[in-house]
Coordinates of C-alpha atoms in Angstrom, one line a residue:
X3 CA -0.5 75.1 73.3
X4 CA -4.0 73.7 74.1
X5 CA -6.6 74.0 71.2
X6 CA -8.4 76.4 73.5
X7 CA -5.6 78.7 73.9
X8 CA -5.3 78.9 70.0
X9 CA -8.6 79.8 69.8
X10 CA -8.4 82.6 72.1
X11 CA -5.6 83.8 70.4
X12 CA -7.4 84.6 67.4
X13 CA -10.4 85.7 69.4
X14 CA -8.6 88.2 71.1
X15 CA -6.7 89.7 67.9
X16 CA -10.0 90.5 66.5
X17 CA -13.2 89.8 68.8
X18 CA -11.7 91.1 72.2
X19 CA -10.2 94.0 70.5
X20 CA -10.9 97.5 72.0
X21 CA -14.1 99.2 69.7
X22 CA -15.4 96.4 67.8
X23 CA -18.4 95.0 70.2
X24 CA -21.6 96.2 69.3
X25 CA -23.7 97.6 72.2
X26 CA -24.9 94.2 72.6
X27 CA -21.8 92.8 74.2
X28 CA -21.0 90.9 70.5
X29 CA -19.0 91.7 67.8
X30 CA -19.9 93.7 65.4
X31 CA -19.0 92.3 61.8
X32 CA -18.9 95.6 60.0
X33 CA -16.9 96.8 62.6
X34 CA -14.3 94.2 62.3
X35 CA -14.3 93.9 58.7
X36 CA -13.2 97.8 59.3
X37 CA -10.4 97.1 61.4
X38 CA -9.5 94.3 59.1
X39 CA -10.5 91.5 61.2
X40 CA -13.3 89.8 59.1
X41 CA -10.8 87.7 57.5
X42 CA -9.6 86.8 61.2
X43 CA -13.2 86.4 62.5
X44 CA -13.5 83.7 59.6
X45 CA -9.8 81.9 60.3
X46 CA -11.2 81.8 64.4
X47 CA -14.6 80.0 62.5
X48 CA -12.2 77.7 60.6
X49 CA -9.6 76.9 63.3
X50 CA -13.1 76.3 65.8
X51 CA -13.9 73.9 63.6
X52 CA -11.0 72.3 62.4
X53 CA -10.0 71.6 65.7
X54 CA -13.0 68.9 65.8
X55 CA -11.0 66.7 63.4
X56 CA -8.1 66.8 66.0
X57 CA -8.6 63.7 68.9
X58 CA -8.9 65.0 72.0
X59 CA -5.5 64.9 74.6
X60 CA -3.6 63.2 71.7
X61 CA -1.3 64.6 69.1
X62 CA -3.4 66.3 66.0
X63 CA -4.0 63.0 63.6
X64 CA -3.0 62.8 60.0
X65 CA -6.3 64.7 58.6
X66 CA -6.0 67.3 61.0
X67 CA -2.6 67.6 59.9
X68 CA -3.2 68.0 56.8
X69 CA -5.4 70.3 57.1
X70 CA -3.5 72.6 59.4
X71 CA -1.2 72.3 56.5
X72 CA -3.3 73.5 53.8
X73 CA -4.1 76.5 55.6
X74 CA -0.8 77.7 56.7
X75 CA 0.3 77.5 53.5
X76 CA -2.7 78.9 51.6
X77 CA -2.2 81.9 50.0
X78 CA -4.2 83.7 52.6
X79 CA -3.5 86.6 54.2
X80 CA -5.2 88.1 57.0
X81 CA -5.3 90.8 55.4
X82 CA -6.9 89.8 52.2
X83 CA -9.8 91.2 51.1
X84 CA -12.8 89.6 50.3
X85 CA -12.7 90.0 46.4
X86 CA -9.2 88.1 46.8
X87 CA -10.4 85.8 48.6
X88 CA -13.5 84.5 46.2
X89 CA -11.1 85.0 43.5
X90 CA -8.8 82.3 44.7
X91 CA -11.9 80.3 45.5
X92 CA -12.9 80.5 42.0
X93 CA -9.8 79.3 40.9
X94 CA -9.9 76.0 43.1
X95 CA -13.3 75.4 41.7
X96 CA -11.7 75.9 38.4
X97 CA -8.7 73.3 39.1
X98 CA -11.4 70.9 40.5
X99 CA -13.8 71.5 37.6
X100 CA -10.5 70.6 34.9
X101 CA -10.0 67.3 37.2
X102 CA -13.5 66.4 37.2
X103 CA -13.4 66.6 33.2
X104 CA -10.3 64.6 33.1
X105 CA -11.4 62.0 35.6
X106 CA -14.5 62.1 33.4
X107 CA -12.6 61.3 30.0
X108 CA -10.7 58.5 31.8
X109 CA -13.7 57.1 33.0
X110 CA -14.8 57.6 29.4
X111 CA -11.8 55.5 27.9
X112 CA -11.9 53.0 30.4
X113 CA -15.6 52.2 29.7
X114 CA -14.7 52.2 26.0
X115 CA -11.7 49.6 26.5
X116 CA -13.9 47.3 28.5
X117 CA -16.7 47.2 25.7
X118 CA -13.9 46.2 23.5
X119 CA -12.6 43.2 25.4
X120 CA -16.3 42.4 25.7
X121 CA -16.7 42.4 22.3
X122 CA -14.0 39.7 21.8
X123 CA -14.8 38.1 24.3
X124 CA -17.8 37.5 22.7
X125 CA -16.5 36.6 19.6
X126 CA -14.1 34.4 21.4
X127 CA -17.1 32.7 23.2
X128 CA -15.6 33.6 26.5
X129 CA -17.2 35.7 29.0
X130 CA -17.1 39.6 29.1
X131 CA -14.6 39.8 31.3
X132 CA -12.1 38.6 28.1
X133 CA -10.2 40.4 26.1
X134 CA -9.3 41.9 22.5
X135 CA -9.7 44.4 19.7
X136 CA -8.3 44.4 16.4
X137 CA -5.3 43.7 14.3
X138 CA -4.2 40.6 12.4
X139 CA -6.2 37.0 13.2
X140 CA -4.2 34.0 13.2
X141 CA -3.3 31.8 16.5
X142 CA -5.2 29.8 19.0
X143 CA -8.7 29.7 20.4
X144 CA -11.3 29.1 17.8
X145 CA -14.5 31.6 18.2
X146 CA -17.7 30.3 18.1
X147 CA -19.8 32.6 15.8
X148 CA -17.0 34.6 14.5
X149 CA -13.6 33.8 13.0
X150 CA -12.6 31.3 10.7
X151 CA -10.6 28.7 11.0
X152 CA -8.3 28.9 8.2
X153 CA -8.2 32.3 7.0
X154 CA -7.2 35.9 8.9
X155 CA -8.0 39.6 8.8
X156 CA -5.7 41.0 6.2
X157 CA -2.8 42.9 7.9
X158 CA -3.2 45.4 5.8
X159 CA -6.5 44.8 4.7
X160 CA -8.7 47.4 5.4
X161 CA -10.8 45.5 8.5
X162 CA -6.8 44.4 9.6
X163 CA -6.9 47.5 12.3
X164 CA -10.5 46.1 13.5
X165 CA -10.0 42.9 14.8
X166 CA -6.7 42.0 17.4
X167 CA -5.3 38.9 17.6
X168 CA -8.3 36.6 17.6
X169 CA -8.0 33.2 16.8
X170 CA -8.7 30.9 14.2
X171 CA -12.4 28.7 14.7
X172 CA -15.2 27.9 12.9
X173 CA -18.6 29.7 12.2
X174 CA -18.0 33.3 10.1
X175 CA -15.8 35.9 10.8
X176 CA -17.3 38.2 12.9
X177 CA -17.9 41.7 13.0
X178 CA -16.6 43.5 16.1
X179 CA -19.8 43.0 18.6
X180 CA -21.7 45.0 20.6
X181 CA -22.9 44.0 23.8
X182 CA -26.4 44.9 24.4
X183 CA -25.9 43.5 28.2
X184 CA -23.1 41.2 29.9
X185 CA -25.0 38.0 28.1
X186 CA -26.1 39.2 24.3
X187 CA -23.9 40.7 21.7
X188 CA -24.9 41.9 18.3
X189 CA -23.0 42.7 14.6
X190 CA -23.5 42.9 11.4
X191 CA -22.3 43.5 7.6
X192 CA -23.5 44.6 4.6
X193 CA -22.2 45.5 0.6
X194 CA -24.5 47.4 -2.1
X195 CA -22.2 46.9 -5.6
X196 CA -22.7 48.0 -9.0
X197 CA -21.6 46.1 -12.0
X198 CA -20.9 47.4 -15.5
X199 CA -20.4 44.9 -18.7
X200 CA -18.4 46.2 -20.7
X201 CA -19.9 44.7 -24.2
X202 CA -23.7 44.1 -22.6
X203 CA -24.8 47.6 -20.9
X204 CA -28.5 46.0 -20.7
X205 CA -26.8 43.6 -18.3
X206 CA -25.4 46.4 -15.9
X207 CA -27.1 46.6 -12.8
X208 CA -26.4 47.9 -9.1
X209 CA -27.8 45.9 -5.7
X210 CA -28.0 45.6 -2.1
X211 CA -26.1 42.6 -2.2
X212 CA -26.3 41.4 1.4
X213 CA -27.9 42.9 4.6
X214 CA -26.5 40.4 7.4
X215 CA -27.2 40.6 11.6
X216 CA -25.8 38.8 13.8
X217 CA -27.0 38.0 17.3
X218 CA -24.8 35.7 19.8
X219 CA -26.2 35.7 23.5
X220 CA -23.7 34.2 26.3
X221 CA -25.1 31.5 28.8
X222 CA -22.2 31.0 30.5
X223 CA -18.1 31.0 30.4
X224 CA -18.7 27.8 28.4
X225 CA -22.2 27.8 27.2
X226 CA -22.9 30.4 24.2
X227 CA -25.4 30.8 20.9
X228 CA -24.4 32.2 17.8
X229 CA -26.7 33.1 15.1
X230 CA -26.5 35.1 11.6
X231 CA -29.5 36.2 9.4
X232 CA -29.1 37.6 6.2
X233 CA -31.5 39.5 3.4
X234 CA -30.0 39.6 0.1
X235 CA -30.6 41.7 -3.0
X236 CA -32.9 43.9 -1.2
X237 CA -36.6 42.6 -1.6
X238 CA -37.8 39.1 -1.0
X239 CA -41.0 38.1 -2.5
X240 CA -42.5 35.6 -4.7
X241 CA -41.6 37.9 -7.5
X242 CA -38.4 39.1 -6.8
X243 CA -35.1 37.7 -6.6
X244 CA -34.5 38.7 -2.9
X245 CA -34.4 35.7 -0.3
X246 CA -33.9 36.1 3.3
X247 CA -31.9 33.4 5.1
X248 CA -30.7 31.9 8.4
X249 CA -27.3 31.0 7.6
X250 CA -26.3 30.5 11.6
X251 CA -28.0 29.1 14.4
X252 CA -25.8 27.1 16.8
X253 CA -24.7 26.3 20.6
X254 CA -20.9 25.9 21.3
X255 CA -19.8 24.4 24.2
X256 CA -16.2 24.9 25.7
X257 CA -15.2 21.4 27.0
X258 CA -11.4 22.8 27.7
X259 CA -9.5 25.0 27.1
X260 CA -8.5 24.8 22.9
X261 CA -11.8 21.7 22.9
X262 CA -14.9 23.1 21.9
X263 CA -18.0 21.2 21.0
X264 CA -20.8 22.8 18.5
X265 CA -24.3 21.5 17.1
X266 CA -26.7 23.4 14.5
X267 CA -26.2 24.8 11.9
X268 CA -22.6 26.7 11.1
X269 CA -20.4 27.1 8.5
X270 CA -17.9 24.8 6.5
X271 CA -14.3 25.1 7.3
X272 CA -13.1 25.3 3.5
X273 CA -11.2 28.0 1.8
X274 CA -10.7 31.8 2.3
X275 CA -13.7 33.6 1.9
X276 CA -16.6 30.6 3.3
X277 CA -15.6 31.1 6.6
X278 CA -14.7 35.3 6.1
X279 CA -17.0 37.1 3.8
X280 CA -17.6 40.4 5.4
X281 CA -17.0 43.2 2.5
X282 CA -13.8 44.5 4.3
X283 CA -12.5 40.5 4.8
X284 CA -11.6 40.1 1.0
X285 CA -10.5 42.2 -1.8
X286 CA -12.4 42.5 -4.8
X287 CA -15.8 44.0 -5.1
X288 CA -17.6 40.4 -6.1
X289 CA -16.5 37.0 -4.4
X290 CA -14.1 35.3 -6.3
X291 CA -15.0 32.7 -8.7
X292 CA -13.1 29.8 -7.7
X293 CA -14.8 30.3 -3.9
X294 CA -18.6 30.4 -5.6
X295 CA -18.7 28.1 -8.3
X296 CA -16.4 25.1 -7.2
X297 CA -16.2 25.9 -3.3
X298 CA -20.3 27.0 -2.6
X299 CA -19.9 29.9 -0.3
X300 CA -21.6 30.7 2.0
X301 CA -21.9 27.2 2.6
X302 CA -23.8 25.7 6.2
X303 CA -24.2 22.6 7.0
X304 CA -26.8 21.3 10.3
X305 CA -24.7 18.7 12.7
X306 CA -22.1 18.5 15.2
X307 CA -18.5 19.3 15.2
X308 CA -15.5 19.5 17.6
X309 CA -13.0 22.0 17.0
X310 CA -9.9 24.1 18.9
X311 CA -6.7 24.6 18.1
X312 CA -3.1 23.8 20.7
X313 CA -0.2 25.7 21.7
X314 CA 1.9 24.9 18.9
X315 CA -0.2 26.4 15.8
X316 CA -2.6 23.7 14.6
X317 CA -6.0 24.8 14.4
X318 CA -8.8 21.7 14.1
X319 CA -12.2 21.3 12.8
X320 CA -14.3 18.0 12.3
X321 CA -17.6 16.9 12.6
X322 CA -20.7 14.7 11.2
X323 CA -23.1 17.0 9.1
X324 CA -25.9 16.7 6.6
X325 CA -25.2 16.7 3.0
X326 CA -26.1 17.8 -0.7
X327 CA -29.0 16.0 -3.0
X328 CA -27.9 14.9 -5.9
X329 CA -31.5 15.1 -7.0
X330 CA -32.1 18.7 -7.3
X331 CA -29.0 19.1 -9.8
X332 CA -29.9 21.2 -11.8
X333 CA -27.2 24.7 -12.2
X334 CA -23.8 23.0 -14.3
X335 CA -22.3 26.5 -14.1
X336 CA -21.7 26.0 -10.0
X337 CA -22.4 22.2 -9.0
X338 CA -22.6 22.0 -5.7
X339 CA -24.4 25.3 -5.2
X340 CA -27.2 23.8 -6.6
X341 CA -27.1 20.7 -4.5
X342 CA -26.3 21.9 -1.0
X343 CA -29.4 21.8 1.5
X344 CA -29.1 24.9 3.8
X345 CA -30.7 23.0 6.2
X346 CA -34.4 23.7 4.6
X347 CA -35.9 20.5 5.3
X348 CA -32.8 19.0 4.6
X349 CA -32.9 15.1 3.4
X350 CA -30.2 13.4 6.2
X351 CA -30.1 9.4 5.3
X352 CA -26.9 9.9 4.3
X353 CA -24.6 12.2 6.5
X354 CA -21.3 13.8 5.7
X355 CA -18.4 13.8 7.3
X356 CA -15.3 16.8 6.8
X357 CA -12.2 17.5 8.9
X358 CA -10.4 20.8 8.2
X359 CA -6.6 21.2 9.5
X360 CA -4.4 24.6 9.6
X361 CA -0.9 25.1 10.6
X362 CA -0.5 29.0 12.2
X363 CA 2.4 28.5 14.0
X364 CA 4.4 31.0 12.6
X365 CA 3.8 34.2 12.5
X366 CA 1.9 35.8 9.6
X367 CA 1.5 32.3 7.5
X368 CA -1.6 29.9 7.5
X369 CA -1.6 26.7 5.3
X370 CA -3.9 23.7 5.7
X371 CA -6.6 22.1 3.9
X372 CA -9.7 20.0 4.4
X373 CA -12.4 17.4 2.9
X374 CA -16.0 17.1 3.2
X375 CA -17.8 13.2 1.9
X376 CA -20.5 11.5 2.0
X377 CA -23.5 10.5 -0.5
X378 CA -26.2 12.4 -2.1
X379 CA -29.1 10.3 -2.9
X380 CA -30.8 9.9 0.3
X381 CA -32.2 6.2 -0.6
X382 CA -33.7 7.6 -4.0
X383 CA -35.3 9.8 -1.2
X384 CA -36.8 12.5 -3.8
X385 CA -38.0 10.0 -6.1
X386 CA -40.0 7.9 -3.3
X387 CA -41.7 11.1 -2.4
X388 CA -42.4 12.4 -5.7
X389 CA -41.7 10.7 -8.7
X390 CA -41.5 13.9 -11.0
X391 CA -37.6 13.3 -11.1
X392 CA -35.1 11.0 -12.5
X393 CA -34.9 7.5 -10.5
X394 CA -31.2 7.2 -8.8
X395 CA -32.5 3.7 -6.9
X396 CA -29.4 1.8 -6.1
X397 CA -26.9 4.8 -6.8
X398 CA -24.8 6.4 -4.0
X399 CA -23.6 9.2 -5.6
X400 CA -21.4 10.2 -3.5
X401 CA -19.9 14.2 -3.2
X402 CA -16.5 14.9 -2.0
X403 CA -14.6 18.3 -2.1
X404 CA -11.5 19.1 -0.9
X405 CA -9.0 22.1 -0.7
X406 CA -5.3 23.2 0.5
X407 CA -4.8 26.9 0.5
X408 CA -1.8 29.2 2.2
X409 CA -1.5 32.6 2.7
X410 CA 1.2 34.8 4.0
X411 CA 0.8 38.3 5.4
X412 CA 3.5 40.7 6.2
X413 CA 5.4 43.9 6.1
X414 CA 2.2 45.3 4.0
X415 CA 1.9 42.4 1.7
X416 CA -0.7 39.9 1.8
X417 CA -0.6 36.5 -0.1
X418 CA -3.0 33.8 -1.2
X419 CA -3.0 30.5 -3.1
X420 CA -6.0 27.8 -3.0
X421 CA -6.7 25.2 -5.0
X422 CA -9.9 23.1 -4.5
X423 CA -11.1 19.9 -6.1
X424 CA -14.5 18.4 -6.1
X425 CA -16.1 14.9 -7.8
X426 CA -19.6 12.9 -7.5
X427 CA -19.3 9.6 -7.7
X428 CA -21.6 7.3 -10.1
X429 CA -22.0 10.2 -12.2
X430 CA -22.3 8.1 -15.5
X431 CA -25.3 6.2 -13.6
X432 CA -27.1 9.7 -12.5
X433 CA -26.7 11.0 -16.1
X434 CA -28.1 8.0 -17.8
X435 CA -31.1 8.0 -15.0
X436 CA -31.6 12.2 -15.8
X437 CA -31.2 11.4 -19.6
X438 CA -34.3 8.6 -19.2
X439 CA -36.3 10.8 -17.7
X440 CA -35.6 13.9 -20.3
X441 CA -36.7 11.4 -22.7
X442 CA -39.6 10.6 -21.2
X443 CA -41.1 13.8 -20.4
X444 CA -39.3 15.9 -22.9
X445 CA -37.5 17.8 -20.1
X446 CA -33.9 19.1 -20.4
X447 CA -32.7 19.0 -17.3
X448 CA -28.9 19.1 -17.1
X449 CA -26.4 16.3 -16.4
X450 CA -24.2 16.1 -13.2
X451 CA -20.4 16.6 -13.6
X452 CA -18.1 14.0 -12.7
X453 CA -15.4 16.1 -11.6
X454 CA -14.8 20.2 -11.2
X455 CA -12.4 22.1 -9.9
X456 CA -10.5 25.7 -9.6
X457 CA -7.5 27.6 -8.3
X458 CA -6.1 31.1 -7.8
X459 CA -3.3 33.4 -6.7
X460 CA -3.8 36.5 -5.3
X461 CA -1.4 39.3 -4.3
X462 CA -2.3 43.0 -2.1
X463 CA 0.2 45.4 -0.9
X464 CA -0.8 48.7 1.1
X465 CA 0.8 51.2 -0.7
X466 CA -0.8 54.4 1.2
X467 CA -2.2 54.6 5.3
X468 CA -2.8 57.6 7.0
X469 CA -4.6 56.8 10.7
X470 CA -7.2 54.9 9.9
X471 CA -6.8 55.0 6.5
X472 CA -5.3 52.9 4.1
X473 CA -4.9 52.0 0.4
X474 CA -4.2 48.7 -1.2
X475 CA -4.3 47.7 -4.9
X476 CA -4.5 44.1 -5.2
X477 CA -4.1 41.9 -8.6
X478 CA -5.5 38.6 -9.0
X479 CA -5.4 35.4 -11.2
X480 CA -8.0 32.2 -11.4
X481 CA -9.1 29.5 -13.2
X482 CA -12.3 27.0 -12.9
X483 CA -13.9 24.3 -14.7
X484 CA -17.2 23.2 -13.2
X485 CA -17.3 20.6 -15.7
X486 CA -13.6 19.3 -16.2
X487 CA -14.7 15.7 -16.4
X488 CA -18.0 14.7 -18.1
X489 CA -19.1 10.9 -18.2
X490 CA -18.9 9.6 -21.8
X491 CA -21.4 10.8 -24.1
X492 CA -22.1 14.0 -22.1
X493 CA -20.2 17.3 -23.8
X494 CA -19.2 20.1 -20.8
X495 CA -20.4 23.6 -22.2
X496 CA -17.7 25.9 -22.6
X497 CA -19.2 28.6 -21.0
X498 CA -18.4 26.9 -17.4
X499 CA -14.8 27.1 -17.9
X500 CA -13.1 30.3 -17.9
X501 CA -9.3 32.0 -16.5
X502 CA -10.2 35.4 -15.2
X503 CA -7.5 38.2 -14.0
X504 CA -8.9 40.9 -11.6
X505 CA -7.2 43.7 -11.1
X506 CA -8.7 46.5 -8.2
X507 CA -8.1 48.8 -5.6
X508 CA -9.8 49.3 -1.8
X509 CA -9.8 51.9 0.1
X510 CA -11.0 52.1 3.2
X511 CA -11.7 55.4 5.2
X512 CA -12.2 53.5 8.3
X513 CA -11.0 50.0 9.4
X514 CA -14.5 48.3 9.4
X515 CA -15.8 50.5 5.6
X516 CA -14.4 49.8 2.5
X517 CA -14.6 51.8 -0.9
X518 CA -13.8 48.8 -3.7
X519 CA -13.6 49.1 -7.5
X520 CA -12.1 46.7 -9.6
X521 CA -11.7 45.4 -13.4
X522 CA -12.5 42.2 -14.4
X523 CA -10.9 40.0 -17.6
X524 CA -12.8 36.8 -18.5
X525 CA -10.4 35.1 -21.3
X526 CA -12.8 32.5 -22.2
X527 CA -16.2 34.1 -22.0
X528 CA -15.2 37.8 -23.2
X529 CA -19.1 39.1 -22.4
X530 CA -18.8 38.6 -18.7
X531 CA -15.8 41.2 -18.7
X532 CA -17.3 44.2 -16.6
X533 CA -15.9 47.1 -14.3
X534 CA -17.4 46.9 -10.7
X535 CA -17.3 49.9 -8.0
X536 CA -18.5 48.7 -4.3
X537 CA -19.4 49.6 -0.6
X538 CA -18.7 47.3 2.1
X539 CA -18.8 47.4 6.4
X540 CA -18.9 45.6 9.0
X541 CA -19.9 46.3 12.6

């Protein structure tokens, strides 16, 4: 049948039907409606124009088809009424509407999953088009600006649901990052901790500890920055205690694939927390001792490095960088903490040189090591420029510190031994030059260890997790002695030797926010024992 003949068909059921032209010669709607052919009078409308769809002198095409389809099998009846028809009209727009939320929501989640994989990707110094999102850090590409090299997200730390399987590198372990466009990315961290001595309550005290940003932009799928600026202890002036701090700023280049080159100023490969000391990275409410007083965390150095990692688990790090000055000595309790530049008009005739190895190639252990030398008097470089200071002409004094660590997570547990070792050479010949000049100006400035050192043992376990939440207790033993050899005729105070247990608990409501309180035992120095409560994120 011709599409004109199906037309007709209609029209004559309803429009050519006896008593329903008006006087006018056309049909009268009311009329029709009254014989029940509204409903027809609208199918002839539809079927008119339906029948545009369909190619002329060929068979109806797929659309048209379909079409057709729909309507024979609507639930339509000529003789519906109108009411039935709206209502089954509302109901389609009530089908649609539930798709259009749903396709909504999936748009939702997809946008969501793509803002994660840019954040790794940004962490990973890879473009946005990347991938990742949190969980336990420990294999192969090295992130510039983010992860470090020898230490991972606790499985069942609190941050271990926050960061996937990102590898090991250099620079500080980064918070997740978000992308303010495809080429910028910025994080951040923060802890406010309160500290209660146990026989000194004049010494109890609460802080802003840290207030850290970060800011890494993109160049390219090789090229990126990576920077990280912290405030700590709230106010900085030139009566407060607060300083504010650049404690990133540098390019890495990705010569090939596990090869990347950096320059600026980044972090040293050494230890646990140097490299990762975001609140919800560590346990404990303070830093441990060993990775403050003998390792000097957070410690930068300005110079270039080339690290990676390869398919088998190794993970690299080496590189030429400035050094500390043995002239400003002047803090026994943490030695190279008072030494190490920052990179503030740093003095760099003698440059360092460290290396840093780890082995990740099976699942859920790290171990490795690494060693940072190189001299520390510049040419008698403080001297020259102001004589107000002991003379070290003709002495090296050269600083090396090294470490081995290990740590094993798993099956809710999560492990850690270190053990790091550090010794300034000539230090008989910088003490008798700093005992002259004490002598001579009646100053008591304090002598320079010949050798320090520290280790610990730690042990966590998840006990409770819920979601997003979790619980995990955590125990921990160390020992330092920041003056454990003294040249002859220098006596090492006892108060910079000490064996402190910590035992504490974190709980964290969400993986990036941690809730920390924690007991600490000092065996040696009794007055430092104190009871700490913290809060700790990351973003």
């Amino acid at each position: 049948m011709s599409r004109t003949i199906w037309r007709r068909g209609i029209d004559d059921r309803c429009w050519g039907a006896p008593g329903v032209r008006s006087g006018h010669g056309h049909a009268d709607p009311h009329i029709a409606s009254a014989n029940g052919c509204h409903l027809n009078s609208r199918l002839s409308y539809w079927g008119r124009s339906m029948s545009y769809f369909l190619p002329k002198r060929r068979k109806p095409g797929v659309l048209g088809l379909a079409v057709l389809g729909a309507l024979a099998f609507a639930p339509l009846s000529v003789h519906a009424s109108e009411a039935e028809l709206k209502a089954l009209i509302n109901q389609l727009q009530q089908r649609l509407d539930a798709q259009d939320a749903k396709l909504q929501s999936q748009a939702a989640e997809i946008k969501q999953l793509h803002e994660q994989t840019d954040q790794m990707a940004a962490l990973q110094g890879k473009p946005a088009s990347a991938a990742a999102a949190p969980a336990q850090m420990a294999s192969a590409n090295p992130v510039p600006a983010g992860v470090s090299m020898n230490s991972t997200i606790p499985a069942n730390s609190p941050a271990a649901s926050a960061t996937a399987n990102a590898a090991v590198a250099t620079a500080s372990p980064a918070p997740a990052m978000t992308r303010a466009n495809s080429d910028t990315s910025f994080g951040g961290y923060g802890e406010l901790n309160y500290n209660n001595y146990v026989h000194d309550g004049s010494r109890t005290q609460a802080d802003l500890r840290r207030f850290v940003l970060l800011l890494n932009h993109q160049f390219s799928d090789r090229l990126s920055f990576n920077s990280e600026m912290e405030w700590e202890h709230a106010v900085t002036s030139a009566s407060d205690q607060g300083e504010s701090e650049i404690e990133q700023a540098f390019l890495n280049y990705q010569i090939a694939s596990g090869v990347n080159l950096k320059a600026g100023l980044f972090l040293m490969p050494f230890g646990f927390i140097n490299q990762s000391h975001e609140p919800p990275m560590f346990y404990g409410v303070e830093r441990n001792e060993v990775e403050t007083r003998i390792i000097p965390s957070t410690w930068r150095e300005g110079g270039i490095g080339l690290w990676g990692s390869t398919k088998s688990g190794f993970a690299w790090d080496v590189g030429v960088t400035t050094g500390f000055d043995v002239a400003k000595f002047d803090d026994p309790s943490a030695p190279l903490h008072a030494i190490h530049q920052e990179l503030q008009l740093a003095k760099a005739h003698d440059l360092s040189v460290y290396g840093a190895l780890n082995y990740q190639g099976i699942p859920g252990w790290t171990v490795g090591g690494g060693v940072f030398t190189g001299n520390s008097t510049h040419d008698n470089a403080d001297y020259k420029a102001n004589a107000d200071g002991p003379d070290l002409s003709g002495i090296k004094g050269r600083v090396t510190l090294w470490d081995v660590h290990t740590r094993w997570q798993g099956h809710g547990w999560d492990l850690q031994a270190l053990y790091t070792r550090g010794t300034i050479g000539e230090a008989a010949k910088i003490d008798a030059s700093i005992q002259a000049f004490n002598n001579a100006t009646q100053s008591t400035r304090p002598y320079v260890p010949g050798a320090f050192y520290g280790w610990l043992m730690q042990a966590a376990y998840t006990v409770w997790e819920h979601g997003n939440m979790t619980l995990t207790p955590f125990v921990r033993y160390e020992r330092y002695n920041t003056q454990a050899h003294m040249p002859e005729g220098f006596a090492a105070d006892p108060a910079n030797a000490d064996h402190v247990a910590t035992m504490g608990l974190t709980f964290s409501p969400y993986p990036q926010v941690v809730c920390k309180a924690d007991y600490q035992k000092y065996q040696d120095n009794h007055k430092n024992d104190r009871f700490n409560l913290g809060l700790g994120y990351m973003f």
